[in-house]
XYZ file of C-alpha atoms in Angstrom:
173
model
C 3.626 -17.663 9.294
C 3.052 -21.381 10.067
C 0.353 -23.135 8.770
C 0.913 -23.352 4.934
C -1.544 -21.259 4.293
C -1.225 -16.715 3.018
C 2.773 -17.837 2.971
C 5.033 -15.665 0.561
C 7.936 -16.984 -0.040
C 10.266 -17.754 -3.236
C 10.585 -21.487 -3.747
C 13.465 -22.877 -6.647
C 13.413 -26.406 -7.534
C 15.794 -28.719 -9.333
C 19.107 -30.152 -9.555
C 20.011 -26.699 -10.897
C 19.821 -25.542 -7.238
C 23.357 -27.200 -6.758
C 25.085 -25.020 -9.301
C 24.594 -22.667 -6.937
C 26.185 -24.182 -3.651
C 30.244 -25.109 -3.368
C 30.140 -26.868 0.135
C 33.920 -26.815 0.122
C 33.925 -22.943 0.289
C 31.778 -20.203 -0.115
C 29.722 -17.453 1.366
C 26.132 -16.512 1.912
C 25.207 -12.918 2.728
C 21.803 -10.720 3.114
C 20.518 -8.175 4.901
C 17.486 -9.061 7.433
C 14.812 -5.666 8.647
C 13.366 -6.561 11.503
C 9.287 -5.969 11.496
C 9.197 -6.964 15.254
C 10.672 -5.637 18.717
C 11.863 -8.137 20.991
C 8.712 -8.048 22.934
C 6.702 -8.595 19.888
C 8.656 -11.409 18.497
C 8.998 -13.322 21.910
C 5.401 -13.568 21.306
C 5.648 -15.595 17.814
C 4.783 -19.059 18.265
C 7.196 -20.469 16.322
C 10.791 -19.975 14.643
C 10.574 -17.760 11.050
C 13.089 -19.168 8.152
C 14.937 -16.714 6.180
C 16.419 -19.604 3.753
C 16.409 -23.178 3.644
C 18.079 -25.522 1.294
C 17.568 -29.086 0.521
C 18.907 -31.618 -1.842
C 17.048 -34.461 -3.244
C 16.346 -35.785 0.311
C 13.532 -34.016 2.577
C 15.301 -34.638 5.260
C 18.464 -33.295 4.362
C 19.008 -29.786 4.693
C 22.198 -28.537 3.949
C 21.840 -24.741 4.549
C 19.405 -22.683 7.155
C 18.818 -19.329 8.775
C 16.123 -19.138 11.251
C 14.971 -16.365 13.786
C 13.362 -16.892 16.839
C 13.526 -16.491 21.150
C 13.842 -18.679 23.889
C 13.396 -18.524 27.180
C 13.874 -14.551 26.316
C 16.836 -14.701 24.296
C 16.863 -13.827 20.878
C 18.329 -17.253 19.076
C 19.562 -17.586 15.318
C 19.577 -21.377 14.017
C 21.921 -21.615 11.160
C 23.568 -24.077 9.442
C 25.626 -24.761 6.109
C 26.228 -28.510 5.250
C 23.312 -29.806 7.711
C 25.543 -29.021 10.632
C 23.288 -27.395 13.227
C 24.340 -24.184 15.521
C 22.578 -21.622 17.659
C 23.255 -18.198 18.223
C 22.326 -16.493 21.035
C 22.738 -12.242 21.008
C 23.854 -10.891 24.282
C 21.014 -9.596 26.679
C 20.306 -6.355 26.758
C 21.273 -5.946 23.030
C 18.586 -7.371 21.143
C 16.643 -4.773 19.775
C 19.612 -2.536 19.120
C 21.003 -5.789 16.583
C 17.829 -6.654 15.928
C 14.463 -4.836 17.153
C 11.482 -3.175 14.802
C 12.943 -1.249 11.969
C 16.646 -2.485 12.415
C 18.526 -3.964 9.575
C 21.260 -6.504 10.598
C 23.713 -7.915 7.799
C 24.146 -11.932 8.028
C 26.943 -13.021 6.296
C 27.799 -17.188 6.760
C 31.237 -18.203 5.323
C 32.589 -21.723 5.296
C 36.268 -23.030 4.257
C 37.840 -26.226 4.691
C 36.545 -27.190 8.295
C 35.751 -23.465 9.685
C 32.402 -22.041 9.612
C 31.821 -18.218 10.307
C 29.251 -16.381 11.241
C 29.248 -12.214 11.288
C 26.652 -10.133 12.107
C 26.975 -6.457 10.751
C 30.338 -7.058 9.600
C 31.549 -8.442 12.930
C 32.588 -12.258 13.360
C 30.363 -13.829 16.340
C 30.933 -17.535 16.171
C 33.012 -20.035 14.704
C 32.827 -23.577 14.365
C 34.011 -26.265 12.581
C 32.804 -27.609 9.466
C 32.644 -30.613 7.446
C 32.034 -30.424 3.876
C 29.220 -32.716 2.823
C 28.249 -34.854 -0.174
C 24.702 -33.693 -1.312
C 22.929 -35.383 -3.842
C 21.280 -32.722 -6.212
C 17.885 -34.247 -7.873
C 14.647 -32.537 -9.210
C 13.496 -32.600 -5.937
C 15.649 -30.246 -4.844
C 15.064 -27.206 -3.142
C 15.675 -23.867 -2.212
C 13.376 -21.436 -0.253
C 14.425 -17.474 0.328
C 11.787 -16.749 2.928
C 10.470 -19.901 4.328
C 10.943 -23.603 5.746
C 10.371 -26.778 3.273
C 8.773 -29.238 5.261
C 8.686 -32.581 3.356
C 6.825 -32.018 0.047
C 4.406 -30.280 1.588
C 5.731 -26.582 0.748
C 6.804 -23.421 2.527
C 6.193 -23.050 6.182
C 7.688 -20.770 9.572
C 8.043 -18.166 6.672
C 9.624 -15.017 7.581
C 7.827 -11.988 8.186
C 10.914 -9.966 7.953
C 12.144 -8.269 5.055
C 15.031 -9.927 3.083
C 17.093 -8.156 0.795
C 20.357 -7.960 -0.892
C 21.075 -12.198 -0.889
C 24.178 -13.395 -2.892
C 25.446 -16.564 -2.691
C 28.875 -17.428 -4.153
C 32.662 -17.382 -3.087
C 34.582 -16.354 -0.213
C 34.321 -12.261 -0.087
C 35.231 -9.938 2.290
C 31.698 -9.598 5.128
């Protein structure tokens, strides 16, 4: 998962990767099936990245979905314009939204300055949202299935399955 090393993970690079985002509005959706139960993945040492995406910067990146626990709670890190937030499921419900075998929809919309997030069809936080100025280069990047860190490649990578990923406007989740 972490080290750089047996990783598989799809990696696109290139200014093309911006033809892809609108930061003003749009929607990312895909289906996550969970490999782990709760038990088993508050064991992980570290977070596992569904998706990250970067523009020419390293630093900079303008669209996330992690897994992970903390202190017991089952925690998704998302973010669309490089605006951090943290999702915490209810206790007790974990492994029914989320445990081995379970497939849970993630859908991430974004209009104006409102940023959604719904889980299986059902909105579970919003926050605002500022549409930012990214600066698409070769160095670009977008990852389906693991972290970029710096130029050194793919790591965290998710050892979930993840299927059915569009990217593109504003449907119905």
């Amino acid at each position: 998962c972490c080290s750089n090393s047996g990783n598989a993970y799809y990696k696109f690079t290139g200014a093309a990767v911006g033809s892809i985002f609108n930061f003003s509005q749009g929607q990312i959706s895909f289906s996550l099936t969970s490999r782990s139960s709760m038990a088993q993945r508050a064991l992980a040492s570290s977070y596992r990245s569904v998706l990250d995406v970067r523009d020419g910067n390293p630093s900079n990146h303008l669209v996330t979905f992690t897994t992970q626990t903390n202190s017991g709670s089952l925690v998704f890190m998302y973010s669309v314009g490089g605006q951090v937030q943290f999702y915490y499921a209810p206790k007790g419900t974990e492994n029914t939204l989320f445990g081995a075998g379970v497939t849970m929809q993630v859908t991430l919309t974004w209009t104006g300055n409102t940023l959604n997030l719904y889980l299986n069809g059902t909105l579970v936080k919003t926050t605002g949202y500022t549409a930012p100025q990214p600066n698409w280069t070769s160095a670009s990047v977008f990852d389906l299935g693991a972290y970029e860190y710096q130029t050194y490649g793919g790591y965290d990578s998710c050892d979930d399955v993840i299927s059915e990923l569009s990217v593109g406007p504003i449907l119905q989740p």
